[in-house]
mmCIF file of C-alpha atoms in Angstrom:
data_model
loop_
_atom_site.group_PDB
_atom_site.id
_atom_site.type_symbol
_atom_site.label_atom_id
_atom_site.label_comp_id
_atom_site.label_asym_id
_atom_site.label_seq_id
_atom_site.Cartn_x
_atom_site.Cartn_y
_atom_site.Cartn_z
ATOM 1 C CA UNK A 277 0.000 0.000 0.000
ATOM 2 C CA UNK A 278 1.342 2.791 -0.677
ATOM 3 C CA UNK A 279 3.083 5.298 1.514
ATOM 4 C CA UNK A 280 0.891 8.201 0.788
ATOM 5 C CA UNK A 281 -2.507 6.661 1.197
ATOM 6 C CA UNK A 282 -1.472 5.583 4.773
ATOM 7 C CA UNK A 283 -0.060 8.649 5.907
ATOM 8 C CA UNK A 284 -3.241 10.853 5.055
ATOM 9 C CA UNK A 285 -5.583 7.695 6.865
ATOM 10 C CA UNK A 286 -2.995 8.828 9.556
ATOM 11 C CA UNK A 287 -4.057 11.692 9.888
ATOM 12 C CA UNK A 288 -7.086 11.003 9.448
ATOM 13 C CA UNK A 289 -6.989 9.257 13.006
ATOM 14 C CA UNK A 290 -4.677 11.905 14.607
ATOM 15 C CA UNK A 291 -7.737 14.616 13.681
ATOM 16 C CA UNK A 292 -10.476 12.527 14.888
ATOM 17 C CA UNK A 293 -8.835 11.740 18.418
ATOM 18 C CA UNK A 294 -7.444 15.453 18.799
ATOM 19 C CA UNK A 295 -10.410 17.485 17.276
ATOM 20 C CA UNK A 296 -13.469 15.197 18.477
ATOM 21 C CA UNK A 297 -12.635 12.750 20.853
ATOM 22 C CA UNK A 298 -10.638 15.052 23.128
ATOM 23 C CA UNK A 299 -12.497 16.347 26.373
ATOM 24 C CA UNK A 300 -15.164 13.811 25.196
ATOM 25 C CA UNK A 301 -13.991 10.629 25.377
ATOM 26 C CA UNK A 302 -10.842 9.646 26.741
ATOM 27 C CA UNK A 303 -10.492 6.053 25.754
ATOM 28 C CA UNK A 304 -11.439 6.656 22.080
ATOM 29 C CA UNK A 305 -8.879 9.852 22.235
ATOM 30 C CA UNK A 306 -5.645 7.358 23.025
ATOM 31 C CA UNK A 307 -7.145 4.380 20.894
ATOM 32 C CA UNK A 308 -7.378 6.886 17.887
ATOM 33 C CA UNK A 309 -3.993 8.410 18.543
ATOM 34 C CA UNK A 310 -2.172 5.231 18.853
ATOM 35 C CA UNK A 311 -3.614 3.780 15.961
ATOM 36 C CA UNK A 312 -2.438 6.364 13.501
ATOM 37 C CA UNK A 313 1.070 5.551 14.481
ATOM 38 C CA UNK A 314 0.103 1.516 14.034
ATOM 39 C CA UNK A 315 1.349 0.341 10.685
ATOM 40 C CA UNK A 316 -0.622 -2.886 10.843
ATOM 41 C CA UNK A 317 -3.943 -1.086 12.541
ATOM 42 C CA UNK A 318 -3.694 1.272 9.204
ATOM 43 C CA UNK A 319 -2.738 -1.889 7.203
ATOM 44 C CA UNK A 320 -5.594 -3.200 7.698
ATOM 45 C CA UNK A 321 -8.166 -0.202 7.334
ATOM 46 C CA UNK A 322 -6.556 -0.001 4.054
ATOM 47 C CA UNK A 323 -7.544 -3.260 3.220
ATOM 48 C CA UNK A 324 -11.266 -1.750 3.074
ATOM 49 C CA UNK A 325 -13.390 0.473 0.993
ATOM 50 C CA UNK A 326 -12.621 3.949 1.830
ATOM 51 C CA UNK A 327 -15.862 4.778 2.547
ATOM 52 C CA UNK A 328 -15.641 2.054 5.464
ATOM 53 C CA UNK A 329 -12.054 3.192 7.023
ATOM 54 C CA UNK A 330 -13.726 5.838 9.756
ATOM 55 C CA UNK A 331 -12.821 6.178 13.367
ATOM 56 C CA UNK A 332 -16.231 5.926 14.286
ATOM 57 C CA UNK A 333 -16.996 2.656 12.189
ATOM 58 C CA UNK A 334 -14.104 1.030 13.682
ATOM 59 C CA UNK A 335 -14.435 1.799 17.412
ATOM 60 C CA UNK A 336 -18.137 0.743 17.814
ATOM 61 C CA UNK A 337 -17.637 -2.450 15.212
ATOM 62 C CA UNK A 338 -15.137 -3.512 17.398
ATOM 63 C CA UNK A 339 -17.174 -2.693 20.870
ATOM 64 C CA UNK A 340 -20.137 -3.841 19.464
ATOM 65 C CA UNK A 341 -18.863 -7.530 19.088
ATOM 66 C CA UNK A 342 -15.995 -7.990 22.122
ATOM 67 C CA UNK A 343 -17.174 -5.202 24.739
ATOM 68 C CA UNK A 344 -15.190 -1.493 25.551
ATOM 69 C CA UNK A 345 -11.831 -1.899 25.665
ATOM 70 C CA UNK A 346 -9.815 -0.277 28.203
ATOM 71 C CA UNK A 347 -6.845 0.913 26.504
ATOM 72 C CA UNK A 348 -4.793 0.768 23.389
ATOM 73 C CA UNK A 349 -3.079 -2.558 23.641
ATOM 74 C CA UNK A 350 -6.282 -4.465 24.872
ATOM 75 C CA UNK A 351 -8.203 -2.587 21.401
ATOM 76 C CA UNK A 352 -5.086 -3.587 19.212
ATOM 77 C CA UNK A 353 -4.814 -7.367 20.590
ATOM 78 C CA UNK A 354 -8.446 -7.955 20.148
ATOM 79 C CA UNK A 355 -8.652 -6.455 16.476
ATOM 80 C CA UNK A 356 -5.217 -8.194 15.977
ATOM 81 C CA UNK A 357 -6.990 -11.407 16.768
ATOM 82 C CA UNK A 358 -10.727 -10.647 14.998
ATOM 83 C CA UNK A 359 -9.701 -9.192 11.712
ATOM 84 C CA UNK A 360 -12.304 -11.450 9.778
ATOM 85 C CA UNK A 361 -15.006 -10.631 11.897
ATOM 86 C CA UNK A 362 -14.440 -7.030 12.489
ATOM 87 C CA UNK A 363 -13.994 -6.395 8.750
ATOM 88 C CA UNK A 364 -17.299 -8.447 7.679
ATOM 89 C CA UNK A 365 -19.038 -5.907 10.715
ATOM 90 C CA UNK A 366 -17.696 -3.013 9.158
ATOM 91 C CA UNK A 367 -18.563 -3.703 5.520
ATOM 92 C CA UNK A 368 -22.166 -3.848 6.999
ATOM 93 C CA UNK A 369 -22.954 -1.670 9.008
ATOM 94 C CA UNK A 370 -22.911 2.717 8.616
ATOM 95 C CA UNK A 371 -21.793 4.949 11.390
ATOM 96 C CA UNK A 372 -25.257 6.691 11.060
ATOM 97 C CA UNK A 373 -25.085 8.750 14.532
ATOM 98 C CA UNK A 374 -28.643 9.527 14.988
ATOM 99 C CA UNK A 375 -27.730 12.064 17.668
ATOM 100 C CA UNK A 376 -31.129 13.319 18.949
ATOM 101 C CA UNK A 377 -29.651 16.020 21.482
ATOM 102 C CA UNK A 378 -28.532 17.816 18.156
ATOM 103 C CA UNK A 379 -32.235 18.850 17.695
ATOM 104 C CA UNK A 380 -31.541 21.212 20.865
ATOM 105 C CA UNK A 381 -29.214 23.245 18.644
ATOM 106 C CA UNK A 382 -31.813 23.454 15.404
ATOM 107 C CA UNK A 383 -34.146 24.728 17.545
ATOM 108 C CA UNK A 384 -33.381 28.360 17.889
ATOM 109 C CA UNK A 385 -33.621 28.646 14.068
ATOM 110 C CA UNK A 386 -36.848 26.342 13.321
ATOM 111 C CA UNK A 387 -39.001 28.314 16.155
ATOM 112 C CA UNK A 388 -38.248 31.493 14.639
ATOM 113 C CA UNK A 389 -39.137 30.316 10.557
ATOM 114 C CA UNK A 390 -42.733 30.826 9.518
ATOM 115 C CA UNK A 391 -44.522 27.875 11.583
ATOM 116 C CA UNK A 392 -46.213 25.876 10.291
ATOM 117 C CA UNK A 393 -43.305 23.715 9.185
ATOM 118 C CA UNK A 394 -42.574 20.735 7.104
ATOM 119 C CA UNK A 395 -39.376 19.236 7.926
ATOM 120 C CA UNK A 396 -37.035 16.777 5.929
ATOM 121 C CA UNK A 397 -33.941 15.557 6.991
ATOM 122 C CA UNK A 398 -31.186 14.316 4.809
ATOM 123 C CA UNK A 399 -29.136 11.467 6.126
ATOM 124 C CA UNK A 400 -31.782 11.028 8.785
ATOM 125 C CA UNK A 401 -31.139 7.319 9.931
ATOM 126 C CA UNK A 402 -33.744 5.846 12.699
ATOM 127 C CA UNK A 403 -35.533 9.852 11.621
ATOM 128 C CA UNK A 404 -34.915 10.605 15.665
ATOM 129 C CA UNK A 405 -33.939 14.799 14.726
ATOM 130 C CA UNK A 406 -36.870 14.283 12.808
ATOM 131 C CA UNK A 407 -38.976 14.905 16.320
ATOM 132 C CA UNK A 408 -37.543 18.456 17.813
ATOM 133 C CA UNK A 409 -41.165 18.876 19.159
ATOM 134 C CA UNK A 410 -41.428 15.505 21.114
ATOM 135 C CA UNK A 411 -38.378 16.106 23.622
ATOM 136 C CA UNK A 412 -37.693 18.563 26.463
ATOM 137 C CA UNK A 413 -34.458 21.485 26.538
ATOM 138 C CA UNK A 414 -32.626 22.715 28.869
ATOM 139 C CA UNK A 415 -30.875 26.102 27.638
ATOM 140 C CA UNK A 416 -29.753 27.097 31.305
ATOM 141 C CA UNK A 417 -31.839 30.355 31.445
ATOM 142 C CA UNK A 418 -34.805 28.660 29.275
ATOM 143 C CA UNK A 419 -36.448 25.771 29.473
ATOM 144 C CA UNK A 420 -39.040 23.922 27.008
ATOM 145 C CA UNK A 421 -41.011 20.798 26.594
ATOM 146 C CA UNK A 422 -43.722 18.960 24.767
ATOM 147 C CA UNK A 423 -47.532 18.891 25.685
ATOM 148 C CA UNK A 424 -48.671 16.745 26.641
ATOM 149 C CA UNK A 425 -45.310 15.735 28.335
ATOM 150 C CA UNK A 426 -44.098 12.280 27.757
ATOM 151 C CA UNK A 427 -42.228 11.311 30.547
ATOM 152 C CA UNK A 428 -40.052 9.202 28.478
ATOM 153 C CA UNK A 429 -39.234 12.675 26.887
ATOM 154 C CA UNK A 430 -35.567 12.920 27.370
ATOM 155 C CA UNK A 431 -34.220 16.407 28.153
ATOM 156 C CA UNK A 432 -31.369 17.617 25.872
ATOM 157 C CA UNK A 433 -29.085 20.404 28.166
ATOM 158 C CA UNK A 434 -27.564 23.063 25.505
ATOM 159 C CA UNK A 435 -24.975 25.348 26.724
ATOM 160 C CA UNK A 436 -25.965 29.026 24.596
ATOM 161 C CA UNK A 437 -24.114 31.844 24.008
ATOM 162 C CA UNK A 438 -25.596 34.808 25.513
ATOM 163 C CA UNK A 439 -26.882 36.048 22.349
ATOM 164 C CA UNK A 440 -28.664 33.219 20.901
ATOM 165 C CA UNK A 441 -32.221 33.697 20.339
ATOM 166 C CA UNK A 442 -33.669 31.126 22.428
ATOM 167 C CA UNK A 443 -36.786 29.652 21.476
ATOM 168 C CA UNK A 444 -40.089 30.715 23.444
ATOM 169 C CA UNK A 445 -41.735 27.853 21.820
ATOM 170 C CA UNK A 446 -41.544 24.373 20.217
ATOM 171 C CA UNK A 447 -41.541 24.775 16.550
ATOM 172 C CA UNK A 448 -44.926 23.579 15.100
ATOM 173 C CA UNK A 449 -43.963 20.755 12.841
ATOM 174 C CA UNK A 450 -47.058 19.668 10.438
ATOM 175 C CA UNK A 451 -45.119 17.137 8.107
ATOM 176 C CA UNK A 452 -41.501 15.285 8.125
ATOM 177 C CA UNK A 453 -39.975 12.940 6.284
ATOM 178 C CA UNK A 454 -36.473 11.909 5.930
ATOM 179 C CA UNK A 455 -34.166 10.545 3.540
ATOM 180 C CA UNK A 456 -31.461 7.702 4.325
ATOM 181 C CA UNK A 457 -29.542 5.251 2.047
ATOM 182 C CA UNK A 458 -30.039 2.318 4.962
ATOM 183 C CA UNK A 459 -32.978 3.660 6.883
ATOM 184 C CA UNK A 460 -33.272 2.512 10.733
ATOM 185 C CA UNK A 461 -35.956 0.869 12.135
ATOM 186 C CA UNK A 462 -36.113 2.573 15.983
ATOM 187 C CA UNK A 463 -38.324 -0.315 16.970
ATOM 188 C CA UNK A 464 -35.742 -3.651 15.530
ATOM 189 C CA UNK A 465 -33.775 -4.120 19.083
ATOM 190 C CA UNK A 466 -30.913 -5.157 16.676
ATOM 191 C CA UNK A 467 -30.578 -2.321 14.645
ATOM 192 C CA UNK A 468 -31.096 -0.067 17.857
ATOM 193 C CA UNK A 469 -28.863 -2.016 19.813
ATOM 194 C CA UNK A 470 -26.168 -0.922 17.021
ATOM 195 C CA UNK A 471 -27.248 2.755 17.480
ATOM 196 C CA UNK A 472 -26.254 2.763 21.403
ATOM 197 C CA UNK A 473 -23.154 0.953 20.540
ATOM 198 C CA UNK A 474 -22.486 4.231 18.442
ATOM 199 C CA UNK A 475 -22.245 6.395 21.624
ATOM 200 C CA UNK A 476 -18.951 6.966 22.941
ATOM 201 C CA UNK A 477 -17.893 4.739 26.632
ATOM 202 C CA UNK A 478 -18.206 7.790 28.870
ATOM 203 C CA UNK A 479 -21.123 9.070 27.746
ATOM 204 C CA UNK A 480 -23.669 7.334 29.999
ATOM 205 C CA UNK A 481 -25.881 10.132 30.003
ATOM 206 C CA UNK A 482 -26.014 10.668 26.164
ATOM 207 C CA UNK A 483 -26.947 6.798 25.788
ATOM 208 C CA UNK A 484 -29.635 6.885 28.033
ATOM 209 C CA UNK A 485 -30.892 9.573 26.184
ATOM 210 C CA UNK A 486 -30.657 8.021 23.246
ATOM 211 C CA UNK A 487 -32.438 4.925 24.166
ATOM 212 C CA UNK A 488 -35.703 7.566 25.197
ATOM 213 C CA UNK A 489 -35.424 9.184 21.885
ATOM 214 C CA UNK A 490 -35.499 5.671 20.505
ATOM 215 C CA UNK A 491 -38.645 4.989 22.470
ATOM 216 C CA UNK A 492 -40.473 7.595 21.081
ATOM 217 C CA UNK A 493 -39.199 7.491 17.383
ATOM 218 C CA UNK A 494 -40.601 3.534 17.893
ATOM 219 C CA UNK A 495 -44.070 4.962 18.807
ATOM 220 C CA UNK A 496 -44.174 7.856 15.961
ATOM 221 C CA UNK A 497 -42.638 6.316 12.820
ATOM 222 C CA UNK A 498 -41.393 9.228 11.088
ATOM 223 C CA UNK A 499 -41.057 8.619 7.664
ATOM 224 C CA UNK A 500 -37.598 7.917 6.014
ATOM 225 C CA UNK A 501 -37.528 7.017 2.767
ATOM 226 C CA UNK A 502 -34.187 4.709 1.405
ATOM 227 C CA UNK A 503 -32.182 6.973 -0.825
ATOM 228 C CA UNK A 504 -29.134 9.092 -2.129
ATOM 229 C CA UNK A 505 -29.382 12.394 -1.508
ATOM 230 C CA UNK A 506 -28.492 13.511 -5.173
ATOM 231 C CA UNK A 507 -31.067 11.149 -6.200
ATOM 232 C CA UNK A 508 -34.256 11.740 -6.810
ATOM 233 C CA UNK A 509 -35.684 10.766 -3.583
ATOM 234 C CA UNK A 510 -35.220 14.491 -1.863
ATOM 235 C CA UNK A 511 -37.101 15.681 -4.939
ATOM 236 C CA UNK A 512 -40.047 13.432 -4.226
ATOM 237 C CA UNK A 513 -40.296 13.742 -0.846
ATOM 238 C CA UNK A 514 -39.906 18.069 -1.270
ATOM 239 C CA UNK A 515 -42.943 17.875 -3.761
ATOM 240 C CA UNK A 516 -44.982 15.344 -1.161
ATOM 241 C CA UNK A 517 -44.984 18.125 1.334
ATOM 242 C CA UNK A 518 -47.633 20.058 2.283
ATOM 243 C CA UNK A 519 -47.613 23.666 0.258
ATOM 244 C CA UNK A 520 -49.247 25.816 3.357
ATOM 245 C CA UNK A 521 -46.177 24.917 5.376
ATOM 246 C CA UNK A 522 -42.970 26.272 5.154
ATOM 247 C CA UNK A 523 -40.475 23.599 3.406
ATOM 248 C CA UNK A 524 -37.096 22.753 5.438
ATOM 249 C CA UNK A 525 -34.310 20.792 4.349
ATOM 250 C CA UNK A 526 -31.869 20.067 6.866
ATOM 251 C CA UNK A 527 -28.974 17.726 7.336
ATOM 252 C CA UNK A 528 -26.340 17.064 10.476
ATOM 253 C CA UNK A 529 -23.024 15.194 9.945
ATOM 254 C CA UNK A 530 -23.948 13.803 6.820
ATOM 255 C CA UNK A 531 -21.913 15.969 4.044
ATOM 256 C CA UNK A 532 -18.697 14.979 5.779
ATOM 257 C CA UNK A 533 -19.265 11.414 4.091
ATOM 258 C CA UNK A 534 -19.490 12.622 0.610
ATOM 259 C CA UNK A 535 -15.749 13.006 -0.423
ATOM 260 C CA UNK A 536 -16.480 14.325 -3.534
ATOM 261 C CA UNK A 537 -16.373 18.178 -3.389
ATOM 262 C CA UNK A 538 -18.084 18.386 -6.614
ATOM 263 C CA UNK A 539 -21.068 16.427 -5.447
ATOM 264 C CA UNK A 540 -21.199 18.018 -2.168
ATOM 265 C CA UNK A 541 -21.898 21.637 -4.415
ATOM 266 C CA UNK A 542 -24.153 20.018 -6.652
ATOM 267 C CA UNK A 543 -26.287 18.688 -3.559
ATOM 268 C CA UNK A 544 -25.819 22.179 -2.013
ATOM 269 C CA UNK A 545 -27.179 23.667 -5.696
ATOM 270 C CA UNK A 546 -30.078 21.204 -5.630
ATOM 271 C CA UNK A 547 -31.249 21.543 -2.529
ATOM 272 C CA UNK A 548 -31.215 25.386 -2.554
ATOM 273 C CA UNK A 549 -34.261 25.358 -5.967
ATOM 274 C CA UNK A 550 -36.250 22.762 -3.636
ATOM 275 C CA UNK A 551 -37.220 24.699 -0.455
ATOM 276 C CA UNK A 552 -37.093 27.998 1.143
ATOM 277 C CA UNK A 553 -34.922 27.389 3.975
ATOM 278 C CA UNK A 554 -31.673 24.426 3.828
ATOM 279 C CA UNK A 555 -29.793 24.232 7.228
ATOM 280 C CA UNK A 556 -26.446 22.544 7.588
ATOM 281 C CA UNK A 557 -24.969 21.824 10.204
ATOM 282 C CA UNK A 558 -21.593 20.569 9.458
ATOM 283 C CA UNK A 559 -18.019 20.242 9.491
ATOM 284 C CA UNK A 560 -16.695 23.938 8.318
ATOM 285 C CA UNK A 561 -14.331 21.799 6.243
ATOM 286 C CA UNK A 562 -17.300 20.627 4.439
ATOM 287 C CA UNK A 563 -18.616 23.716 2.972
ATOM 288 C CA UNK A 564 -15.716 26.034 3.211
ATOM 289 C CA UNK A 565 -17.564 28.882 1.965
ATOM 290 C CA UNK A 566 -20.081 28.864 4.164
ATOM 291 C CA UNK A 567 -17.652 30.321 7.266
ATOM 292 C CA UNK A 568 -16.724 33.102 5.409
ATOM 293 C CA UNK A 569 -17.826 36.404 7.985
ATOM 294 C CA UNK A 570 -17.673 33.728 10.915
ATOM 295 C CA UNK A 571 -16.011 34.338 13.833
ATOM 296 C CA UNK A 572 -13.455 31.868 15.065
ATOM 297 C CA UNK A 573 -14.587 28.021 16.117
ATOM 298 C CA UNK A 574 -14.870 28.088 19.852
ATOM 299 C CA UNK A 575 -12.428 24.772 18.985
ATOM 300 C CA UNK A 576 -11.425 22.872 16.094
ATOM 301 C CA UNK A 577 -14.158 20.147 16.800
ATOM 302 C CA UNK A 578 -17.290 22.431 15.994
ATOM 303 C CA UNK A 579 -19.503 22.269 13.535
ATOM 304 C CA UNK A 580 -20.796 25.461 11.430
ATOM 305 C CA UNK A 581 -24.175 26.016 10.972
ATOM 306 C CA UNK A 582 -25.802 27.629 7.917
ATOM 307 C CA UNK A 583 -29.172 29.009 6.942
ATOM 308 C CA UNK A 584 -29.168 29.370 2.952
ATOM 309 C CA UNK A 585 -25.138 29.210 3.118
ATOM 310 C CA UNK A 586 -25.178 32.139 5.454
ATOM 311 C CA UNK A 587 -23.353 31.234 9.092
ATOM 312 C CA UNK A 588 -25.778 30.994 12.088
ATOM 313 C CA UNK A 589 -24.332 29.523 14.973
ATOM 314 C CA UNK A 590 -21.255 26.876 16.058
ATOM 315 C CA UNK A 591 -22.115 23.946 17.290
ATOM 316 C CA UNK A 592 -21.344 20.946 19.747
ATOM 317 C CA UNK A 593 -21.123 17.832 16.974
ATOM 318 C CA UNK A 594 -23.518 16.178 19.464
ATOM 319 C CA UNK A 595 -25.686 19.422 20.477
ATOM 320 C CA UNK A 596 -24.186 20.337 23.875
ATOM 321 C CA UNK A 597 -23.022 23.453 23.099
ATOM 322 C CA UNK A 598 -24.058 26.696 20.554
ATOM 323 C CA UNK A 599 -22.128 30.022 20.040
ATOM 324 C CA UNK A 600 -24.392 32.273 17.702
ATOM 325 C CA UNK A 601 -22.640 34.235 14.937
ATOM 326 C CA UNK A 602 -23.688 38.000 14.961
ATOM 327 C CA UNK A 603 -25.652 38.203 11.503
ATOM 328 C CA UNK A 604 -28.682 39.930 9.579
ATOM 329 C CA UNK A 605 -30.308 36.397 8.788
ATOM 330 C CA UNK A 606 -32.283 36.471 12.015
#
């Protein structure tokens, strides 16, 4: 394999431990570092399609067959000694985060679009951001929740900037629908059993929140159709919604995957000539353009978010935290 290919996979692993797993998870920060100096760890992520050689993929393929592993040389051993079964894992299953907390940082931007709303999500897995309006926030100096309450209704703490325009109400969602190339079925204990092996060791709190979301998303079904998103099932599903409610297309840690830049602006060009309103929330490295007039990342780890291409707000990759960029949109 050539020298290249392994040094930017490398790298690869270096960025995820020091931009995302730091001051979030420990264990996956020093399994992800090590690795990327690990000729035959890299060796054998090489030996896969490159869509299928993520940090993410490989941690919880790995947990979700032989248990968390305490540190590097227990992680390396057990791969060392599972290769088969790790790979077939791997080249079957997605990542596919369905991160419901991340809702908590949409929010502040869906309340304040003309309600009612008809929501789509692109990439949207089990479809749990798919139901803002069925869980509780906690903003600190606001707090919000459904009604009728659930009280399976988990409650999503977001750290906001002073200036963010907290919401004074749940947004008033009429129609959603979401798009996924392997849609998730919240109520097969298998395939939600895979989800919760997605969520990092520490983050007990985040997994039980998870499994609540999961409850809910079993009861309500939202719709998610299998598809590409350059295909044309975002078409369909934008012309299925309802015309006296305002069209949003939205998407979370999804563009990141698409590694062709071309692609990622034709989506982008699409998406803009189907609705009225297209948030991203991504990595700024995915649509560089889009953090032009930004202020500086609270840390290298955030994501941007964008109303129409215009920056809105940083964001916690898993909705913990949101610093609002000072703009004209809102």
């Amino acid at each position: 394999m050539p020298d290249d290919a392994r040094d930017r996979l490398a790298a690869r692993y270096r960025r995820f431990a020091e931009e995302e797993a730091r001051g979030r998870s420990p264990s996956y920060e020093a399994i992800t570092h090590a690795a990327a100096d690990d000729r035959q760890t890299l060796d054998f992520l090489l030996s896969l399609p490159e869509e299928k050689r993520q940090p993410n993929l490989l941690l919880a393929a790995l947990r979700h067959l032989f248990g968390a592993q305490p540190d590097w040389h227990r992680f390396r051993a057990t791969l060392m000694a599972n290769t088969d079964a790790i790979r077939a894992l791997m080249l079957a299953r997605a990542t596919q985060t369905n991160e419901p907390a991340r809702c908590a940082v949409l929010l502040p931007i869906l309340s304040r679009l003309p309600q009612p709303i008809a929501l789509i999500e692109v990439g949207a897995s089990a479809g749990l951001c798919l139901l803002p309006d069925f869980y509780c926030y906690d903003y600190g100096r606001r707090a919000l929740a459904p009604r009728p309450l659930s009280i399976d209704a988990p409650t999503f703490p977001c750290e906001a900037s002073a200036d963010t325009p907290l919401p004074e109400a749940l947004p008033f969602i009429v129609w959603r629908a979401g798009l996924d190339l392997n849609p998730v079925d919240a109520a097969d204990r298998a395939q939600a059993a895979w989800l919760e092996t997605l969520v990092w060791p520490e983050q007990a709190d985040r997994a039980r929140r998870l499994r609540d979301a999961l409850k809910i998303a079993a009861l309500q079904r939202p719709r998610v159709d299998r598809g590409d998103l350059l295909g044309e099932g975002l078409v369909q599903l934008c012309a299925l919604a309802p015309r006296s409610a305002t069209l949003v297309v939205f998407h979370t840690a999804v563009l990141g995957y698409v590694a062709d830049d071309a692609r990622r602006r034709d989506f982008a060009a699409t998406v803009r000539t189907l609705c009225p309103y297209w948030i991203a929330n991504e990595s700024a490295r995915v649509f560089p353009d889009h953090a032009q007039g930004a202020c500086d990342a609270p840390s290298p780890g955030h994501f941007l978010m964008a109303v129409n291409g215009t920056p809105v707000a940083w964001t916690d990759p898993h909705g913990a935290s949101l610093q609002w960029i000072d703009n004209e949109l809102f």
